[in-house]
Amino acid sequence: MVYEIMKKPALVLLLAAVLMSQGCSRMKEIRVISCRPESVSVQGLRGIHAEASVEVDNPARTIYMSDIEGTVYAGEDVIGHFTAGDVTLEGRTASACPVSLDFTLDRSVSIIGLLSIVRSLDADDIVLDLSLKARTKGGVSKKVRLKRLPVSHLVGNAGFAGNLEDIRDILL
């Protein structure tokens, strides 16, 4: 009798685990297709606010991201810190996501020092530490922390290298 009662919850748990794994199995296939700045405004001498349109191919479920913040490095040097507004990646589609980003230069970086860094900067040298809270629709949220993530891996062939060249041309 006890075995029959225990067998059903075990079956339900097994079925739930299979369904959950199927819902999350395509998370690693999410990719950025393009990244286009919509507007950039200077915030004093040490910061910028940017609005971007990021096209994302998300074959998984809808993902809600919040509490996005991080640190940007050029090689081993800290360049600055950023925060971003909440982002929703629509599930099972390729769609554009508006992203609002605030970036502030680190206190150790001078404006003149930044120009010398940008002059010799290669897109592969830019890495970041990123933390965010992610959750799926109806799911549990999870804090995600990524260390020393190459920006080129994050945006792939989404035009980041071309945007870096444009930024370099503007600053120099």
CSV table of C-alpha atoms in Angstrom, one decimal:
chain,number,residue,atom,x,y,z
A,1,MET,CA,0.0,0.0,0.0
A,2,VAL,CA,2.7,2.5,1.0
A,3,TYR,CA,4.6,1.5,-2.2
A,4,GLU,CA,1.6,2.4,-4.4
A,5,ILE,CA,1.3,5.8,-2.8
A,6,MET,CA,5.0,6.5,-3.1
A,7,LYS,CA,5.2,5.3,-6.7
A,8,LYS,CA,2.8,8.0,-8.0
A,9,PRO,CA,4.7,11.0,-6.5
A,10,ALA,CA,8.0,9.5,-7.8
A,11,LEU,CA,6.4,9.3,-11.2
A,12,VAL,CA,5.2,12.9,-11.0
A,13,LEU,CA,8.6,14.1,-9.9
A,14,LEU,CA,10.3,12.2,-12.7
A,15,LEU,CA,7.9,13.6,-15.3
A,16,ALA,CA,8.4,17.1,-13.9
A,17,ALA,CA,12.2,16.7,-14.1
A,18,VAL,CA,11.9,15.6,-17.7
A,19,LEU,CA,9.6,18.5,-18.7
A,20,MET,CA,11.9,21.0,-16.9
A,21,SER,CA,15.0,19.7,-18.6
A,22,GLN,CA,13.3,19.9,-22.0
A,23,GLY,CA,12.3,23.5,-21.3
A,24,CYS,CA,15.8,24.5,-20.4
A,25,SER,CA,17.7,22.3,-22.8
A,26,ARG,CA,17.9,25.0,-25.5
A,27,MET,CA,19.3,27.7,-23.2
A,28,LYS,CA,22.8,27.2,-24.6
A,29,GLU,CA,21.6,27.8,-28.1
A,30,ILE,CA,20.6,31.5,-27.4
A,31,ARG,CA,22.7,33.8,-29.6
A,32,VAL,CA,22.9,37.5,-30.3
A,33,ILE,CA,22.3,38.2,-34.0
A,34,SER,CA,22.9,41.9,-34.0
A,35,CYS,CA,23.6,44.8,-31.7
A,36,ARG,CA,22.8,48.3,-32.9
A,37,PRO,CA,23.1,51.5,-30.7
A,38,GLU,CA,20.0,53.6,-30.9
A,39,SER,CA,21.3,56.5,-28.9
A,40,VAL,CA,24.3,57.5,-26.8
A,41,SER,CA,24.4,60.4,-24.4
A,42,VAL,CA,27.4,61.6,-22.3
A,43,GLN,CA,26.8,61.8,-18.6
A,44,GLY,CA,29.4,64.2,-17.3
A,45,LEU,CA,33.1,63.4,-18.1
A,46,ARG,CA,33.1,59.9,-16.7
A,47,GLY,CA,29.9,58.2,-17.9
A,48,ILE,CA,27.6,57.4,-20.8
A,49,HIS,CA,24.0,56.3,-21.1
A,50,ALA,CA,23.2,54.2,-24.1
A,51,GLU,CA,20.0,52.7,-25.6
A,52,ALA,CA,20.6,49.7,-27.9
A,53,SER,CA,18.5,47.3,-30.0
A,54,VAL,CA,19.8,43.8,-29.6
A,55,GLU,CA,18.4,41.1,-31.8
A,56,VAL,CA,18.4,37.8,-30.1
A,57,ASP,CA,17.6,34.3,-31.4
A,58,ASN,CA,16.1,32.5,-28.4
A,59,PRO,CA,15.0,28.9,-29.1
A,60,ALA,CA,14.3,28.4,-25.4
A,61,ARG,CA,11.5,29.7,-23.2
A,62,THR,CA,11.0,33.4,-22.5
A,63,ILE,CA,13.7,34.6,-20.1
A,64,TYR,CA,13.4,37.7,-17.8
A,65,MET,CA,16.7,39.2,-16.7
A,66,SER,CA,17.0,41.8,-14.0
A,67,ASP,CA,19.7,43.3,-11.6
A,68,ILE,CA,22.2,43.4,-14.5
A,69,GLU,CA,25.5,44.8,-13.5
A,70,GLY,CA,29.2,44.2,-14.2
A,71,THR,CA,32.8,45.4,-14.7
A,72,VAL,CA,34.5,45.9,-18.0
A,73,TYR,CA,38.2,45.1,-18.4
A,74,ALA,CA,40.7,45.8,-21.2
A,75,GLY,CA,43.3,43.1,-20.7
A,76,GLU,CA,43.9,43.2,-17.0
A,77,ASP,CA,42.9,46.8,-16.5
A,78,VAL,CA,39.5,47.8,-15.1
A,79,ILE,CA,37.9,50.3,-17.5
A,80,GLY,CA,34.6,50.8,-15.8
A,81,HIS,CA,31.4,49.5,-14.4
A,82,PHE,CA,27.9,49.2,-15.9
A,83,THR,CA,24.3,48.6,-15.0
A,84,ALA,CA,21.5,47.7,-17.4
A,85,GLY,CA,17.7,47.9,-17.2
A,86,ASP,CA,15.5,44.8,-17.1
A,87,VAL,CA,15.6,42.7,-20.3
A,88,THR,CA,13.1,40.2,-21.7
A,89,LEU,CA,14.2,37.6,-24.2
A,90,GLU,CA,11.0,36.4,-25.9
A,91,GLY,CA,10.9,32.6,-26.2
A,92,ARG,CA,11.1,30.5,-29.3
A,93,THR,CA,11.7,33.4,-31.6
A,94,ALA,CA,14.3,35.9,-33.0
A,95,SER,CA,13.3,39.3,-31.8
A,96,ALA,CA,14.8,42.7,-31.0
A,97,CYS,CA,15.2,43.6,-27.3
A,98,PRO,CA,15.7,47.1,-26.2
A,99,VAL,CA,18.6,47.5,-23.7
A,100,SER,CA,19.2,50.5,-21.6
A,101,LEU,CA,22.8,50.7,-20.3
A,102,ASP,CA,24.7,53.1,-18.0
A,103,PHE,CA,28.5,52.9,-18.0
A,104,THR,CA,30.8,54.8,-15.6
A,105,LEU,CA,34.6,54.9,-16.0
A,106,ASP,CA,36.5,53.4,-13.1
A,107,ARG,CA,38.2,56.0,-10.8
A,108,SER,CA,41.6,54.6,-11.7
A,109,VAL,CA,41.1,55.5,-15.4
A,110,SER,CA,41.8,59.0,-16.6
A,111,ILE,CA,40.3,60.4,-19.8
A,112,ILE,CA,43.8,60.6,-21.4
A,113,GLY,CA,44.6,57.1,-20.2
A,114,LEU,CA,41.3,55.9,-21.8
A,115,LEU,CA,42.4,57.4,-25.1
A,116,SER,CA,45.7,55.4,-25.0
A,117,ILE,CA,43.8,52.2,-24.1
A,118,VAL,CA,41.3,52.7,-26.9
A,119,ARG,CA,44.1,53.4,-29.5
A,120,SER,CA,45.6,49.9,-28.9
A,121,LEU,CA,42.4,48.1,-28.1
A,122,ASP,CA,41.4,44.9,-29.8
A,123,ALA,CA,37.9,43.5,-29.5
A,124,ASP,CA,39.3,40.2,-28.1
A,125,ASP,CA,40.9,42.1,-25.2
A,126,ILE,CA,37.6,43.3,-23.8
A,127,VAL,CA,36.3,41.0,-21.1
A,128,LEU,CA,33.7,41.5,-18.4
A,129,ASP,CA,32.4,40.2,-15.1
A,130,LEU,CA,28.6,40.0,-15.3
A,131,SER,CA,26.0,39.3,-12.8
A,132,LEU,CA,22.2,39.1,-13.3
A,133,LYS,CA,19.1,37.5,-12.0
A,134,ALA,CA,17.4,35.3,-14.6
A,135,ARG,CA,14.0,33.6,-14.5
A,136,THR,CA,11.8,31.8,-17.0
A,137,LYS,CA,8.1,32.4,-17.2
A,138,GLY,CA,6.5,30.7,-14.2
A,139,GLY,CA,9.9,29.6,-13.1
A,140,VAL,CA,12.3,30.1,-10.2
A,141,SER,CA,14.8,32.9,-10.5
A,142,LYS,CA,18.6,32.2,-10.4
A,143,LYS,CA,21.5,34.6,-9.8
A,144,VAL,CA,24.0,34.1,-12.6
A,145,ARG,CA,27.6,35.3,-12.3
A,146,LEU,CA,30.1,35.1,-15.1
A,147,LYS,CA,33.7,36.0,-14.6
A,148,ARG,CA,36.2,37.2,-17.4
A,149,LEU,CA,33.6,36.7,-20.1
A,150,PRO,CA,35.1,37.8,-23.5
A,151,VAL,CA,32.7,40.3,-25.0
A,152,SER,CA,33.3,38.8,-28.4
A,153,HIS,CA,31.8,35.5,-27.2
A,154,LEU,CA,28.8,37.3,-25.9
A,155,VAL,CA,28.0,39.2,-29.1
A,156,GLY,CA,29.7,36.9,-31.6
A,157,ASN,CA,29.4,38.2,-35.1
A,158,ALA,CA,26.8,40.8,-34.1
A,159,GLY,CA,28.8,43.7,-35.4
A,160,PHE,CA,30.6,44.5,-32.2
A,161,ALA,CA,34.0,44.7,-33.8
A,162,GLY,CA,32.7,47.2,-36.4
A,163,ASN,CA,31.1,49.3,-33.6
A,164,LEU,CA,34.5,49.2,-31.8
A,165,GLU,CA,36.2,50.6,-34.9
A,166,ASP,CA,33.5,53.4,-35.0
A,167,ILE,CA,34.1,54.2,-31.4
A,168,ARG,CA,37.8,54.3,-31.9
A,169,ASP,CA,37.4,56.7,-34.9
A,170,ILE,CA,35.1,59.0,-32.9
A,171,LEU,CA,37.5,59.2,-29.9
A,172,LEU,CA,40.7,59.5,-31.9
